[in-house]
XYZ file of C-alpha atoms in Angstrom:
226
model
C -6.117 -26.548 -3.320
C -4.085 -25.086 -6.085
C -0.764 -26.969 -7.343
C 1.069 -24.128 -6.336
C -0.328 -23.347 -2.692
C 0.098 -27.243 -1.998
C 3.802 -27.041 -3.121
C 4.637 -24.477 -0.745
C 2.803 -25.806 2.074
C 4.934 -29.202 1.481
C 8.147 -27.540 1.433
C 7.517 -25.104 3.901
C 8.747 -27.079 7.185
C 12.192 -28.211 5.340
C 12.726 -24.547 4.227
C 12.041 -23.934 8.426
C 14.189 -26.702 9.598
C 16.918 -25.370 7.260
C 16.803 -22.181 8.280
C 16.617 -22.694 11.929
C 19.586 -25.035 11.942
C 21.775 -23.401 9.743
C 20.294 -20.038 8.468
C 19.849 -18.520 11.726
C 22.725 -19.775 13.761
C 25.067 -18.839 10.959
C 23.895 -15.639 10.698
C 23.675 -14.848 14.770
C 27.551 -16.380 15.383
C 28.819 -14.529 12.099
C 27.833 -11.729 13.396
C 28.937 -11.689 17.004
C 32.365 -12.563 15.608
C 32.482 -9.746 13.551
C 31.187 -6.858 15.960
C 34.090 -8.226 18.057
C 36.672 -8.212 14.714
C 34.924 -4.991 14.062
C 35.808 -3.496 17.389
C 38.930 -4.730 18.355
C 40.301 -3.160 14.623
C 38.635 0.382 14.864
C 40.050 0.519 18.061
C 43.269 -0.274 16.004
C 42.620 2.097 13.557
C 41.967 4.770 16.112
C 44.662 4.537 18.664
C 47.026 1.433 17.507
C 50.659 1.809 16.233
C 51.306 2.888 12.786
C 52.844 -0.733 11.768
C 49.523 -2.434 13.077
C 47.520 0.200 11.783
C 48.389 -0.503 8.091
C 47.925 -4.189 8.319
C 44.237 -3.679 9.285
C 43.343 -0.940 6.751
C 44.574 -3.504 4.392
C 42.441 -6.211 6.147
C 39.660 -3.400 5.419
C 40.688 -2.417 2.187
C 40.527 -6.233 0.774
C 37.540 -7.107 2.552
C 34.937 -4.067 1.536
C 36.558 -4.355 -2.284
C 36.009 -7.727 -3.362
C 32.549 -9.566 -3.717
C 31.608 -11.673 -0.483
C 30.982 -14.822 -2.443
C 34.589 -14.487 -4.041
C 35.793 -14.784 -0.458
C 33.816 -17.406 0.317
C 35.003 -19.518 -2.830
C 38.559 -18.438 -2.139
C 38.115 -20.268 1.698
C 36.438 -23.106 1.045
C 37.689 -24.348 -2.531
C 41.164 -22.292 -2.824
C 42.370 -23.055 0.989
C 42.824 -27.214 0.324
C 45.205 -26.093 -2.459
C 47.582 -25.354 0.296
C 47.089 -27.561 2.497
C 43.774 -25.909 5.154
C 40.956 -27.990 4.924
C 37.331 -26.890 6.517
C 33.836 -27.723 6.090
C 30.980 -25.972 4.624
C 29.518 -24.243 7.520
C 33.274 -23.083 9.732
C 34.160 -22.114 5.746
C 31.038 -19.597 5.889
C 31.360 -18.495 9.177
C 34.592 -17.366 9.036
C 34.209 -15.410 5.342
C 30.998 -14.331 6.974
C 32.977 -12.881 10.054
C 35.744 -11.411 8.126
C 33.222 -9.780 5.884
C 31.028 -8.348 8.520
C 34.127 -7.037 10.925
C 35.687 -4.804 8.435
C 32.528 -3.088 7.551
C 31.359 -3.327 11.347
C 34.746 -1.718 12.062
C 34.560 0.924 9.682
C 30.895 1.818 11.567
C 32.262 1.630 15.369
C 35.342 4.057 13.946
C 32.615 6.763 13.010
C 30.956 6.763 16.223
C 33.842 6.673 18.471
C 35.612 9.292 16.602
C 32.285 11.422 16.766
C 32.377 11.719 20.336
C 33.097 15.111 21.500
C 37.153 15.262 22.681
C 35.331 16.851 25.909
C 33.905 13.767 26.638
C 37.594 12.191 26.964
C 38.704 14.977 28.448
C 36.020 14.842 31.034
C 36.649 10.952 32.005
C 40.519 12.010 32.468
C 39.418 14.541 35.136
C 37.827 12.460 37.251
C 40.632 10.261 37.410
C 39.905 7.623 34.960
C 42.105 5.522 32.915
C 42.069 5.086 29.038
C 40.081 1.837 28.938
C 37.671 2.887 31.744
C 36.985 6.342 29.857
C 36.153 3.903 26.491
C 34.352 1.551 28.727
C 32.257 4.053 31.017
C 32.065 6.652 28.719
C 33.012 6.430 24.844
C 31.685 2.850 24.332
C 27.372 4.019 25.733
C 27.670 7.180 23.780
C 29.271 5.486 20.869
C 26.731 2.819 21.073
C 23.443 5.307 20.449
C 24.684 6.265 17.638
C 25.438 2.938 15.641
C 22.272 1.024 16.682
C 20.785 2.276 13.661
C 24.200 1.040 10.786
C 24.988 -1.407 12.806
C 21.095 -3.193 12.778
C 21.185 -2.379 9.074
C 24.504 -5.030 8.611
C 22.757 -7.448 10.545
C 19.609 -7.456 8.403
C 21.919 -7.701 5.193
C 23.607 -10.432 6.592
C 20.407 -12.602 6.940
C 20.481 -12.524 3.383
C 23.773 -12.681 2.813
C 23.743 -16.065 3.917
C 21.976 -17.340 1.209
C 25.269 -17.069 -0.049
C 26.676 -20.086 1.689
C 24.684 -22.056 -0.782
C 27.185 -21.657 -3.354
C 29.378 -23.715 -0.778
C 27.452 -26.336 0.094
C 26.016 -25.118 3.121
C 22.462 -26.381 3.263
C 20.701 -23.526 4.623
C 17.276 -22.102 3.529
C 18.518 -21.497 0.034
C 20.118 -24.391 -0.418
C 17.173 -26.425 0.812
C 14.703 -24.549 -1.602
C 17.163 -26.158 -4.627
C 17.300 -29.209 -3.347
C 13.611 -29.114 -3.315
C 13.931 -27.360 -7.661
C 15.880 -30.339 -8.244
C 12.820 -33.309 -7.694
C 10.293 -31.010 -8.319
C 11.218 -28.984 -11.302
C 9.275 -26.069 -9.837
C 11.920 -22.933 -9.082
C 9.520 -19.497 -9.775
C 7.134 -21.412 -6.908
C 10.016 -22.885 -4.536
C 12.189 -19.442 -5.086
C 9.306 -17.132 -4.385
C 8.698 -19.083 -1.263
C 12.177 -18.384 -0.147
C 12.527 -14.699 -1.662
C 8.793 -14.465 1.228
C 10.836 -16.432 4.221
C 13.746 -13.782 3.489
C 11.416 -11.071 3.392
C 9.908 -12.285 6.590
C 12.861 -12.321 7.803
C 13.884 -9.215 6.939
C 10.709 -7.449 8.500
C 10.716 -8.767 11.717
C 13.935 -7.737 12.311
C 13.767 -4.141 10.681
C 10.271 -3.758 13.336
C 13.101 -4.326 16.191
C 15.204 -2.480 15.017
C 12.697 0.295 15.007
C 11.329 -0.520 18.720
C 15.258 -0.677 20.104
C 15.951 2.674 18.600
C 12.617 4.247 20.403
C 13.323 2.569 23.002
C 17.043 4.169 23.041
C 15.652 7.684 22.382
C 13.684 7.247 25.404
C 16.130 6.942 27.420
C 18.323 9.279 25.841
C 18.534 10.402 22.148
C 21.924 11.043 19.864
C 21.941 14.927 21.318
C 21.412 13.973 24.410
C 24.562 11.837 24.922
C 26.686 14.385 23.219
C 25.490 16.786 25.859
């Protein structure tokens, strides 16, 4: 067996075990945090008070204009220069989730604001009440429509998280230099890791692609505009 096929086949169930313990779970939580961050601020954005308004665009602002692994650095090593303290993996999860809810917010602001004003207008007839209307009405039609973006962030954030390596979090990344370091092999070890990602990356994308037929089965874009 070739040197090269061998090394991969060694390092393949710690690049696994990394990625199942930490890869995975960091990027699944990171994201449900955000989608909530993400929500809960668009809905700011949209119908909040002026005051409260401005202190989320800035939120927005800062987050979508500086690099993601600035933020992380500025968490985990700038934070214990005033006095907060956290370990690698609550460090990531909460630059992750800060990262991910102001571009998740900036999605779920679209596709609220592109439902018709009918469609409010409609849930008010019937004798509904703000939050049921957004609950019963806004929030499914809304939905549709950012299935597609909102799939997209989570696939970028899979890779994202190789990110966390540069704080010490030992996920897949992490593990495959750890592995570099004793073997002195990084094309092989990184191209293994570049094909997990990829993996990755492909599964996901072929449910995205099955949850979006599956949508416009049951009811296309048009269709819940209608």
């Amino acid at each position: 067996m070739p040197h090269w096929l061998q090394l991969m086949l060694d390092s393949l169930p710690t690049l696994l075990w990394a990625a199942l313990i930490f890869t995975v779970p960091l990027t699944l939580l990171s994201f449900a945090f955000g989608l909530f961050v993400g929500l809960v601020v668009a809905l700011v954005r949209l119908f909040g008070p002026k005051p409260l308004v401005a202190v989320v665009r800035f939120y927005v602002w800062i987050s979508r204009g500086t690099p993601l692994l600035v933020q992380l650095f500025l968490i985990f090593y700038g934070l214990p220069s005033v006095g907060i303290l956290l370990d690698a993996f609550p460090a990531a999860l909460i630059g992750f989730t800060l990262n991910i809810g102001a571009y998740t917010s900036e999605i779920i602001r679209a596709v609220i604001g592109s439902v018709p004003k009918g469609q409010w207008e409609a849930a008010y007839s019937i004798g509904m009440t703000w939050s049921q209307a957004m609950r019963r009405t806004i929030l499914p039609q809304a939905g549709r429509v950012a299935v597609p973006p909102l799939s997209n962030t989570f696939i970028s954030l899979v890779k994202d998280t190789s990110l966390a390596a540069a704080i010490t979090v030992p996920e897949m990344f992490q593990a495959a230099q750890r592995i570099v370091a004793t073997t002195y092999e990084p094309l092989i070890l990184y191209v293994e890791a570049a094909i997990l990602y990829l993996v990755l990356s492909s599964v996901l994308s072929a449910l995205q692609t099955r949850l979006e037929v599956r949508l416009n089965r049951y009811g296309g874009f048009l269709e819940a505009r209608s």
